[in-house]
Structure formats: C-alpha cells, structure tokens
mmCIF file with all atom_site columns, C-alpha atoms in Angstrom:
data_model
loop_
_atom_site.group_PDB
_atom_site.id
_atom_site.type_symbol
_atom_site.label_atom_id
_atom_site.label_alt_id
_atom_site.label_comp_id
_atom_site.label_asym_id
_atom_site.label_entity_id
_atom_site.label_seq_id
_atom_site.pdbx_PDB_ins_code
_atom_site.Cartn_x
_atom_site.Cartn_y
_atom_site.Cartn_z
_atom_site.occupancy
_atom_site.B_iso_or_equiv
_atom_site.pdbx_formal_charge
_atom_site.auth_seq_id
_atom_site.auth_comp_id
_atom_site.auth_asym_id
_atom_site.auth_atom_id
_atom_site.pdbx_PDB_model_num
ATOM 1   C CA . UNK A 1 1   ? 90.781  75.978  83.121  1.00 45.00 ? 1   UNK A CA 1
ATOM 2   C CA . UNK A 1 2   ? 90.781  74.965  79.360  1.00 66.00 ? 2   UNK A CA 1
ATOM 3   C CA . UNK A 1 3   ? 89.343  78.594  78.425  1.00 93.00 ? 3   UNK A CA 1
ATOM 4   C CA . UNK A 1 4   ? 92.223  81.288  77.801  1.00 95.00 ? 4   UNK A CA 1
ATOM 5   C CA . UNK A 1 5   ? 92.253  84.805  76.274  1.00 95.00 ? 5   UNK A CA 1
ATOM 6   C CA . UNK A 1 6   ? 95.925  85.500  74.506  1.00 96.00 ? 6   UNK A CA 1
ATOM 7   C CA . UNK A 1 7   ? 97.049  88.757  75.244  1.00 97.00 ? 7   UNK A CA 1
ATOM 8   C CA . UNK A 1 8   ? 100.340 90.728  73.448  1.00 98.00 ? 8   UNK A CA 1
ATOM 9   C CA . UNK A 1 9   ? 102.074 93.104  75.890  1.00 98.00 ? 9   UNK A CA 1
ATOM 10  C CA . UNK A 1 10  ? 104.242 94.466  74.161  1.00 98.00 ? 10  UNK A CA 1
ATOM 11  C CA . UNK A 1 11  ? 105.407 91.454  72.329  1.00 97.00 ? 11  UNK A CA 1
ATOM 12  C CA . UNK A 1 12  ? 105.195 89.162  75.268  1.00 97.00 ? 12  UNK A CA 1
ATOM 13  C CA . UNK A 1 13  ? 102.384 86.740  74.818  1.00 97.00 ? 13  UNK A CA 1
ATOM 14  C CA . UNK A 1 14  ? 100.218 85.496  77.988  1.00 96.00 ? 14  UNK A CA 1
ATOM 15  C CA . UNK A 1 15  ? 97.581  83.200  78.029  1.00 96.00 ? 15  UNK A CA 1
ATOM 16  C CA . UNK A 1 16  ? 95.640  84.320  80.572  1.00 95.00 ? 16  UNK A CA 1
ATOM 17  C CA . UNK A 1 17  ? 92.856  82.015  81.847  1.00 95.00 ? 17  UNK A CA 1
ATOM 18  C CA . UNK A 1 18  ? 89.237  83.330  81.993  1.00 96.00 ? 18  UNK A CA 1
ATOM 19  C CA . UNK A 1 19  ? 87.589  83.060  84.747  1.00 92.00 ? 19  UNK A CA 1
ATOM 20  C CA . UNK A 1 20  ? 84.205  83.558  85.954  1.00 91.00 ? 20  UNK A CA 1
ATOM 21  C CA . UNK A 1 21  ? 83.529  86.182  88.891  1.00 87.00 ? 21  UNK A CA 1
ATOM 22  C CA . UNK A 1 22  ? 80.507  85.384  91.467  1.00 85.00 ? 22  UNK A CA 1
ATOM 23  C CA . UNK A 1 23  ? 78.268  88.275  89.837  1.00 81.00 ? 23  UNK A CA 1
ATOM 24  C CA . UNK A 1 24  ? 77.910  86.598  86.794  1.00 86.00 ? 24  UNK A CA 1
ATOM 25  C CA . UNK A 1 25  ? 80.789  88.809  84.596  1.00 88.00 ? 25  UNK A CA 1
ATOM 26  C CA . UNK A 1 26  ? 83.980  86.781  83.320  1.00 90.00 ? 26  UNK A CA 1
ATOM 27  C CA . UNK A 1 27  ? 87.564  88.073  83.072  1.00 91.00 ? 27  UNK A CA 1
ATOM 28  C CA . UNK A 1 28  ? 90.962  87.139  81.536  1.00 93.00 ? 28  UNK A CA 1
ATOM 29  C CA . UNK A 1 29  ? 92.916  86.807  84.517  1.00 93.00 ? 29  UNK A CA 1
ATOM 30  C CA . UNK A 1 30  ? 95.914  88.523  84.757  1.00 94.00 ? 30  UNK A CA 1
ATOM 31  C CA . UNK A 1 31  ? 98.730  87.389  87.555  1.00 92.00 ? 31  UNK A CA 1
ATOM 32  C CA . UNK A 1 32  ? 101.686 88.164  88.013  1.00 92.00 ? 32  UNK A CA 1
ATOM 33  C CA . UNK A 1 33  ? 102.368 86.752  91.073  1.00 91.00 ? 33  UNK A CA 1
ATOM 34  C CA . UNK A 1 34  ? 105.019 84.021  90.802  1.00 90.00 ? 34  UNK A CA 1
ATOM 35  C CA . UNK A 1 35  ? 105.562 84.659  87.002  1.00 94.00 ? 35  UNK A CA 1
ATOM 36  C CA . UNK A 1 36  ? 109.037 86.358  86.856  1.00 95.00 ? 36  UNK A CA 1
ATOM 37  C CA . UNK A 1 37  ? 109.630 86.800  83.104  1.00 97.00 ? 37  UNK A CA 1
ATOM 38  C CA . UNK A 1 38  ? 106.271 88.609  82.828  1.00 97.00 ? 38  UNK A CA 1
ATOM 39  C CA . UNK A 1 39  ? 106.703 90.866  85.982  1.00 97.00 ? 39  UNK A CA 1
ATOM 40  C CA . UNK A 1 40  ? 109.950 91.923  84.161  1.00 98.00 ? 40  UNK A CA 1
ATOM 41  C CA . UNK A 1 41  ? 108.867 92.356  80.713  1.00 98.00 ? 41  UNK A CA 1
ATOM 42  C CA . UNK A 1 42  ? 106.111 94.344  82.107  1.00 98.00 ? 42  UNK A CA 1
ATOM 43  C CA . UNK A 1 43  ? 107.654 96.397  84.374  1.00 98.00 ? 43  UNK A CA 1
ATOM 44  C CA . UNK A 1 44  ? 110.657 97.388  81.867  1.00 98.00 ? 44  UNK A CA 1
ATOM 45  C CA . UNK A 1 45  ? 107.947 98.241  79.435  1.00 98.00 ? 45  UNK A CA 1
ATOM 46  C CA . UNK A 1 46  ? 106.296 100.438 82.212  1.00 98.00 ? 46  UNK A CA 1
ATOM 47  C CA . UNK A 1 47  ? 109.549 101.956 83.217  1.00 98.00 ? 47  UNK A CA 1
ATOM 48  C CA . UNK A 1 48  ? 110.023 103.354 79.275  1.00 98.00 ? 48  UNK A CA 1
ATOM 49  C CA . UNK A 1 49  ? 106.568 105.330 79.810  1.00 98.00 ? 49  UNK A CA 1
ATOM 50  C CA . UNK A 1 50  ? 106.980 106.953 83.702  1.00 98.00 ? 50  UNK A CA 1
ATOM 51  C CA . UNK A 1 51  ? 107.761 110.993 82.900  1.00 96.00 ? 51  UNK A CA 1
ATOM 52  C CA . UNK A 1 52  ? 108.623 113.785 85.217  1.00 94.00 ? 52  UNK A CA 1
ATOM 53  C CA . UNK A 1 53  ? 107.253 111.355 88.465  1.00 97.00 ? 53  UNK A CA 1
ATOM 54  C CA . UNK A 1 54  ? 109.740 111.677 91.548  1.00 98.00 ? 54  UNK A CA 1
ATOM 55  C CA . UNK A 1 55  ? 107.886 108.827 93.392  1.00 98.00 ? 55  UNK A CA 1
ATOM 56  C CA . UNK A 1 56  ? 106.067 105.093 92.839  1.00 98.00 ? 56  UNK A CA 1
ATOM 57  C CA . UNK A 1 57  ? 102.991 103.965 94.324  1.00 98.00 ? 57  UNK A CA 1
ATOM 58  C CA . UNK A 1 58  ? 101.325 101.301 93.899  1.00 97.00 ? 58  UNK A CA 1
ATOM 59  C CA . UNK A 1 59  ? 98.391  98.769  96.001  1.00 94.00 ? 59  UNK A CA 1
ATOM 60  C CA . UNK A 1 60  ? 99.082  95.285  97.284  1.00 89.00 ? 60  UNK A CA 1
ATOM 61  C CA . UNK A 1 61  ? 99.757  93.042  96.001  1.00 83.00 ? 61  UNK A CA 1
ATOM 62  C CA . UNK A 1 62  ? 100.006 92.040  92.601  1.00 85.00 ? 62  UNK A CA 1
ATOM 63  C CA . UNK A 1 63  ? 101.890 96.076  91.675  1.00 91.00 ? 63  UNK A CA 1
ATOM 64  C CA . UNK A 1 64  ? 104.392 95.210  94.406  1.00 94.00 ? 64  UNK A CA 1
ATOM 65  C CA . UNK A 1 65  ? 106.692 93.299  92.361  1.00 96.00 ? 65  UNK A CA 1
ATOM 66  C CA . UNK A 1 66  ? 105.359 94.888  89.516  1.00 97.00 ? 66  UNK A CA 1
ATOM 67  C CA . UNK A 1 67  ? 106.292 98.585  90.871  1.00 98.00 ? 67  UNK A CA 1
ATOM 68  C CA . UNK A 1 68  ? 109.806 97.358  92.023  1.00 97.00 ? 68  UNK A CA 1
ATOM 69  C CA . UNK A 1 69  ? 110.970 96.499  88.592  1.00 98.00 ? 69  UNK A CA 1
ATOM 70  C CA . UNK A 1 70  ? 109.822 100.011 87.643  1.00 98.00 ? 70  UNK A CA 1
ATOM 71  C CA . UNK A 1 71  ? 111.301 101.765 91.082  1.00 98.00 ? 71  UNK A CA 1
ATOM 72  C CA . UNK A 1 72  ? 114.517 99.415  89.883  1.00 98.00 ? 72  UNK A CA 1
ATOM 73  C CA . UNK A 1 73  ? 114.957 100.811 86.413  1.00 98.00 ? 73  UNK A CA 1
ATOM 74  C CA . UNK A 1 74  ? 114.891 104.072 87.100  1.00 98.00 ? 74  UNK A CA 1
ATOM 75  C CA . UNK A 1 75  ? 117.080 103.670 89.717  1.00 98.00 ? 75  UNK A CA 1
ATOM 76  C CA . UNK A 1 76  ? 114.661 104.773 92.217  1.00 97.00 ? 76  UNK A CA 1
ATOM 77  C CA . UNK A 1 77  ? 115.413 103.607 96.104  1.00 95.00 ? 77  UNK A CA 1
ATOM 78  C CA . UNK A 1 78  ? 111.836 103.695 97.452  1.00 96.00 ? 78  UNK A CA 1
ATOM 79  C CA . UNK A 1 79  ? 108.345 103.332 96.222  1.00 97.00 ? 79  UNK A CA 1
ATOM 80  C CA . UNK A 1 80  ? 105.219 103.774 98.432  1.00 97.00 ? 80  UNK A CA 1
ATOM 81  C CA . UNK A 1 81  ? 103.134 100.652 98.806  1.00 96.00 ? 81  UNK A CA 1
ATOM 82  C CA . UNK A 1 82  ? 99.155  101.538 99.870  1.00 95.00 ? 82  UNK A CA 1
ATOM 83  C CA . UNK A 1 83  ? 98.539  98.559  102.207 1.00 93.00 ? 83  UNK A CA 1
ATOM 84  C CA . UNK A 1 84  ? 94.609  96.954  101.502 1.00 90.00 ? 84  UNK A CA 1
ATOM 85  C CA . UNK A 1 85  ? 94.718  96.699  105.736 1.00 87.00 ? 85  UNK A CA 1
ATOM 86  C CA . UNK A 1 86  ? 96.327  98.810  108.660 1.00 86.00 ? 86  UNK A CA 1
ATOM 87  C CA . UNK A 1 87  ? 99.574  96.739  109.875 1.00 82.00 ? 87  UNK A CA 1
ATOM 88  C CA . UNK A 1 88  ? 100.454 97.764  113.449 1.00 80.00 ? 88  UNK A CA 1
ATOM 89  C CA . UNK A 1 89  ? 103.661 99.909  112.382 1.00 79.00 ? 89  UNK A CA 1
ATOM 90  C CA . UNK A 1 90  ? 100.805 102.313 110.494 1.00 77.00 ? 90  UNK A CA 1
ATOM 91  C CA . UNK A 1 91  ? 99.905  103.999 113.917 1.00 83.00 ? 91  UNK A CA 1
ATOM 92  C CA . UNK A 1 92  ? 101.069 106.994 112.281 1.00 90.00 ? 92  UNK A CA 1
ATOM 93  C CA . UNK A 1 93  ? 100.029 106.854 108.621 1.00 90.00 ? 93  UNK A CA 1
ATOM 94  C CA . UNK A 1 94  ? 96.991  107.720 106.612 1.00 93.00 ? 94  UNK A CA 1
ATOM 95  C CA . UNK A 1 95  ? 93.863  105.644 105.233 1.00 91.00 ? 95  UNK A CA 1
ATOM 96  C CA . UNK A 1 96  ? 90.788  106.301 103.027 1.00 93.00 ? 96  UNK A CA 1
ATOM 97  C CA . UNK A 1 97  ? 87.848  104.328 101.552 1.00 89.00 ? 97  UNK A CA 1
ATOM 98  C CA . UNK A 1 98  ? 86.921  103.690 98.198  1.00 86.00 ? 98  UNK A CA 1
ATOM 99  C CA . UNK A 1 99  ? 84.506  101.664 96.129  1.00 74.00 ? 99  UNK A CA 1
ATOM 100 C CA . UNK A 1 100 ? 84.219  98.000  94.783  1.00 69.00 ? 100 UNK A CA 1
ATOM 101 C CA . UNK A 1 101 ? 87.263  97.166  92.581  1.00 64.00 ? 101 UNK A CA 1
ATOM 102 C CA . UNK A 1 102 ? 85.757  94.532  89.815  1.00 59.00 ? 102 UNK A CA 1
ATOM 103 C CA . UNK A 1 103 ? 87.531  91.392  91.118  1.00 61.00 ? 103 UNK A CA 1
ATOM 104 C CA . UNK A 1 104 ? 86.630  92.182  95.147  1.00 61.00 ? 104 UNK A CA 1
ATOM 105 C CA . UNK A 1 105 ? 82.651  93.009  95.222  1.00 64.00 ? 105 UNK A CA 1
ATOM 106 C CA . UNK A 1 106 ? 83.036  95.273  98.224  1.00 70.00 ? 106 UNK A CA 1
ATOM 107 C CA . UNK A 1 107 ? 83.777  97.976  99.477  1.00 79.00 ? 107 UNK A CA 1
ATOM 108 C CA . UNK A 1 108 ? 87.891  99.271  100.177 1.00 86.00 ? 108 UNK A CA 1
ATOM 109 C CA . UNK A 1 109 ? 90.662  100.718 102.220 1.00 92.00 ? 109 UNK A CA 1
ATOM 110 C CA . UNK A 1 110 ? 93.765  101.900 101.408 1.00 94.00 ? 110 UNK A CA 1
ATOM 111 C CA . UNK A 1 111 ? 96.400  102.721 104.056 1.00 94.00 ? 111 UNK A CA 1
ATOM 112 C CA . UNK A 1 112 ? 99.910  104.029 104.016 1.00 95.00 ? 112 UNK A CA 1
ATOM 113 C CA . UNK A 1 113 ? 102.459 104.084 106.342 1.00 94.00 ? 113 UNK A CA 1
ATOM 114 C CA . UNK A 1 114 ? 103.944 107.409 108.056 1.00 94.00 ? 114 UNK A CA 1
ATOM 115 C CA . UNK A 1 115 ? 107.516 106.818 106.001 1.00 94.00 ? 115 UNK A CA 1
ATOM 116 C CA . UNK A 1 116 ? 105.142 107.036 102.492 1.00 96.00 ? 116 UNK A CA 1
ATOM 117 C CA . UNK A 1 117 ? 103.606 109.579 103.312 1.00 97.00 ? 117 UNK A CA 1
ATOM 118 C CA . UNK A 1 118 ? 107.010 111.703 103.951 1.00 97.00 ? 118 UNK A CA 1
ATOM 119 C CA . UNK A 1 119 ? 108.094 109.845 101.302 1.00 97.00 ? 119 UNK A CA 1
ATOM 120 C CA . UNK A 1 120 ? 104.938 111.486 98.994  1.00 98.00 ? 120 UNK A CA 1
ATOM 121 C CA . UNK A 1 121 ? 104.372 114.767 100.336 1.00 98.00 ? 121 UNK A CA 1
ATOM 122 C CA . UNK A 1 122 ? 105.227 117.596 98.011  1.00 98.00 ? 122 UNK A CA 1
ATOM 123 C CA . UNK A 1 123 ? 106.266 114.954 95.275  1.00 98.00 ? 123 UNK A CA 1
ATOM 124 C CA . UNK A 1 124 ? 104.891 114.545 91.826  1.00 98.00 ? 124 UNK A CA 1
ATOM 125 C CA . UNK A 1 125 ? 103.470 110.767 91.965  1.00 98.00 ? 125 UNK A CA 1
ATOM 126 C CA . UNK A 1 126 ? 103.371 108.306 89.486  1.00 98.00 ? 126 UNK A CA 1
ATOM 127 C CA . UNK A 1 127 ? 100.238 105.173 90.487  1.00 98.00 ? 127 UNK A CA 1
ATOM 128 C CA . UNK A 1 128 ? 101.669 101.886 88.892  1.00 98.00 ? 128 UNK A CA 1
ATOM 129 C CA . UNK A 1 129 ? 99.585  98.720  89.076  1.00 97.00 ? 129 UNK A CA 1
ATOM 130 C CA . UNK A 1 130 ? 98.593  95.671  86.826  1.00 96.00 ? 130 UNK A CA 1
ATOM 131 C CA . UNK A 1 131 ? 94.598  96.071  85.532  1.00 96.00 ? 131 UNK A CA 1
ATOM 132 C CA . UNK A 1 132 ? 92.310  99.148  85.593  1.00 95.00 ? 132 UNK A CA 1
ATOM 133 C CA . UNK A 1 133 ? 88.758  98.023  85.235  1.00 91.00 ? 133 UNK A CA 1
ATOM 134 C CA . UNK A 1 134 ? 86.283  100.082 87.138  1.00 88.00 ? 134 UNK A CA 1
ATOM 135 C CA . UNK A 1 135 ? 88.728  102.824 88.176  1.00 91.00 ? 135 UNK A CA 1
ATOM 136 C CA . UNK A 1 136 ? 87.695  102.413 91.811  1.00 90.00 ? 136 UNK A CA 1
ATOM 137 C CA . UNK A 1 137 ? 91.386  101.859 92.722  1.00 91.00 ? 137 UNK A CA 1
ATOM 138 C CA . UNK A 1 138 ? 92.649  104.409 90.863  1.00 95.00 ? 138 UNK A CA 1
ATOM 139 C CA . UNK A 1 139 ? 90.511  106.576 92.144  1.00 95.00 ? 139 UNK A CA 1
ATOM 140 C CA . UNK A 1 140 ? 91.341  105.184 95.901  1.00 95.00 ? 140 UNK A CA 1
ATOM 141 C CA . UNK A 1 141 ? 95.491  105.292 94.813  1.00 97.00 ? 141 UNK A CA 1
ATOM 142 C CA . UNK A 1 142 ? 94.597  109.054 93.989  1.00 97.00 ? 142 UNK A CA 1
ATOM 143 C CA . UNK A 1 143 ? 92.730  110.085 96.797  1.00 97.00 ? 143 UNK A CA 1
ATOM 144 C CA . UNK A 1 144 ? 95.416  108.747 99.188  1.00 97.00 ? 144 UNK A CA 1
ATOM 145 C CA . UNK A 1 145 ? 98.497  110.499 97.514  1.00 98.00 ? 145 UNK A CA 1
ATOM 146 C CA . UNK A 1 146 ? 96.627  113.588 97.254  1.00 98.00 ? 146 UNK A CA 1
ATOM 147 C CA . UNK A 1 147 ? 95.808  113.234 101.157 1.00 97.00 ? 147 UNK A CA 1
ATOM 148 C CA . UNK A 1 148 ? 99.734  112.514 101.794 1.00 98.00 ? 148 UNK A CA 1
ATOM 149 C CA . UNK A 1 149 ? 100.400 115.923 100.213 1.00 98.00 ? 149 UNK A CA 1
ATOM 150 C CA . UNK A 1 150 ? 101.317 114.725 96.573  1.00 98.00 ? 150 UNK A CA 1
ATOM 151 C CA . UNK A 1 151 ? 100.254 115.447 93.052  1.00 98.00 ? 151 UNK A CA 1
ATOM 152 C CA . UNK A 1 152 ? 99.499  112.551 90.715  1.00 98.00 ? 152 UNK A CA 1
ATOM 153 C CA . UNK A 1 153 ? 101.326 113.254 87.239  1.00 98.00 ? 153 UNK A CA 1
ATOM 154 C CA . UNK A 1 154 ? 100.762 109.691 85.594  1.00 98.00 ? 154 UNK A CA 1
ATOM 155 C CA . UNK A 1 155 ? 98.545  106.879 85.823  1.00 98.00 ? 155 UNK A CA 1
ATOM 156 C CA . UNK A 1 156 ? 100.459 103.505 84.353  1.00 98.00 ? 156 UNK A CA 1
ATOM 157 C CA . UNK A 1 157 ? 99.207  100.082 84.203  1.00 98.00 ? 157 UNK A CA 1
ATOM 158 C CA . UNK A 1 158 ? 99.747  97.086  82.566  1.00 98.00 ? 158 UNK A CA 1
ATOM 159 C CA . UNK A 1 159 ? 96.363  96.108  81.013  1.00 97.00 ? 159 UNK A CA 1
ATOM 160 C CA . UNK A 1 160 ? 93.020  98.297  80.469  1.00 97.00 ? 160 UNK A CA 1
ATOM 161 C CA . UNK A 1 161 ? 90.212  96.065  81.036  1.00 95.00 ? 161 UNK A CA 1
ATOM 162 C CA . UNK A 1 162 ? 86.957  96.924  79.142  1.00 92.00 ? 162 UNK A CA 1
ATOM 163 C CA . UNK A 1 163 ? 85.705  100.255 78.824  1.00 93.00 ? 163 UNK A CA 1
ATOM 164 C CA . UNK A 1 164 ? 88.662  101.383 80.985  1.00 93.00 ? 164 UNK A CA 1
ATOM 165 C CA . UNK A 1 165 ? 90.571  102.152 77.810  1.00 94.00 ? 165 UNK A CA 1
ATOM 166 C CA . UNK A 1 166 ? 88.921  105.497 76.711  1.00 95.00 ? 166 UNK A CA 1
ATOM 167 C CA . UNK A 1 167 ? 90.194  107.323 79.591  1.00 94.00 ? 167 UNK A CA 1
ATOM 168 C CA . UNK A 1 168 ? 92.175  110.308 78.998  1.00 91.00 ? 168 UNK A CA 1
ATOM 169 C CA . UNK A 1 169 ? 93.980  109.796 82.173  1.00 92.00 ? 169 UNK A CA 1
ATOM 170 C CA . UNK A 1 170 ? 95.698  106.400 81.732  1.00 96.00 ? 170 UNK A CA 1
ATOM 171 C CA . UNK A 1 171 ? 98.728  104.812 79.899  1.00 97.00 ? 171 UNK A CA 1
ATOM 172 C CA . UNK A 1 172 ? 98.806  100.847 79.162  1.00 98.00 ? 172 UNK A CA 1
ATOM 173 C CA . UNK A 1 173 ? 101.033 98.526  77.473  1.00 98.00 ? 173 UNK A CA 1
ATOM 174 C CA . UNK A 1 174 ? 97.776  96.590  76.352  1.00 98.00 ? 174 UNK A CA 1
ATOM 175 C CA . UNK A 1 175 ? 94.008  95.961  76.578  1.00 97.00 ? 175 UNK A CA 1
ATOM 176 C CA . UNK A 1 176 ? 91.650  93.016  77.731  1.00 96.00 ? 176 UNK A CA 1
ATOM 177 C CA . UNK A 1 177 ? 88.181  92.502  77.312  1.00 92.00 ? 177 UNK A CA 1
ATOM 178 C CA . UNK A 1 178 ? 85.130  92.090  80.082  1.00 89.00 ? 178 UNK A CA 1
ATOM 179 C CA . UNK A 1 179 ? 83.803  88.657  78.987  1.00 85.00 ? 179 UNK A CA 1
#
C-alpha cells in the first residue's frame, strides 16, 4: 500500500490508503478503527455541527466509536447502534433492508434492538457515521428510525465520497474522491 490520498478534516491530516474494490472502482480508505486521535478529532468536530437532535444513531461498526465521542460531548447517555445482523437479545426489536453500500456489493439489513427503539420513538434523530458514498445506508439509517417512531433532523458524517457531496441533506467535515 504505497498509494495514499491526503485528506484535511478539519485540520487533521490522514493519509488514507487507496484501495481497489472487486468491481473495478478504487477508494481512499477511511478507518477509524484502532486510530484514537482521529476518532476524537472527528467526533469533536461532529459534535460542534449536531442541532436540535435529542438522540444518536449510527451503523456498526466503524460510527460506533465514532458516535460515542459525539454522544460523549454533548453529554448524551445513550446512542442507538443499528446492528448489520440480528443478535439474540433483538427478539423484540425492529429490522429493514436496504441496498448495496459501495464498499459491501450486496444487498443489507439493519436491525435495532427493543431499548433503541424506545430509546428513538417520538425523538428528533440525528444519523452519525464515517463515509456517505451511495446513500444506501443513509437511506437504510433513515428508514429504520422512521420505523422506530422517530424523525431524522440531521444527517452528519465525516467524509462525502464522490458525488455524495451535492446533497442538500448532509453535513461533512470533508470530501474524498471515487478513484
């Protein structure tokens, strides 16, 4: 990996590797996983931009740590956490289906536990997570909050990959290019 797109969130700079996906498209890939300093910047950052939202979501698993540095600095106790498969203490929560995000090729689920769901319903939502690309997540993140009885008010992410960056209906610290 001797092939890196530099990225400024913000003032933070990442070198993020590209990487070449099986259809043929390459990406700058962005992981936070196991990078501390950037899941903080980037969630701090985040945290400036969240308005009027009562409640986090976010998708496993790269928003987890991601969403709890935003939950964390606004001194929110709980954040929702839409689960990619149905863990056995879900017998009582909610799931729907969505399209292929860029980086998976198929077909999704999201599922959320009975607790998020009370934790959602009647709430204004904000849907926190690290790259929009296709929207196909987003679009999956909305659907389930608006099944748990919710209203999305704000749709936050770290980095807008390609074309992702003209919608109306997003906010990003910074964007990244389809290679």
């Amino acid at each position: 990996m001797n092939n890196f797109h530099t990225v400024d969130i913000c003032g933070y700079t990442a070198n993020l590797p590209v990487i070449k996906l099986p259809s043929g498209i390459s990406i700058a890939f962005f992981n936070l996983h196991g990078n501390s300093a950037l899941t903080e910047h980037c969630g701090k950052e985040l945290a400036k931009r969240v308005k009027d939202a009562e409640v986090l979501i976010t998708a496993e698993s790269k928003g987890l740590q991601l969403t709890h540095v935003v939950a964390r600095e606004l001194s929110m106790p709980y954040y929702a956490v839409a689960r990619k498969a149905k863990k056995l203490y879900m017998q009582d929560g909610i799931h729907v289906s969505y399209g292929e995000s860029i980086t998976t090729g198929k077909p999704q689920e999201f599922h959320l536990s009975g607790h998020d769901v009370d934790l959602i319903k009647g709430k204004k939502v904000a849907i926190i997570d690290d790259v929009i690309s296709t929207g196909e997540s987003l679009k999956g993140l909305t659907d389930l909050v608006e099944k748990a009885g919710g209203t999305v008010v704000q749709n936050l992410f770290v980095l807008a990959e390609g074309d992702s960056k003209d919608r109306p209906n997003v906010d990003y610290l910074a964007t990244i290019p389809i290679l």
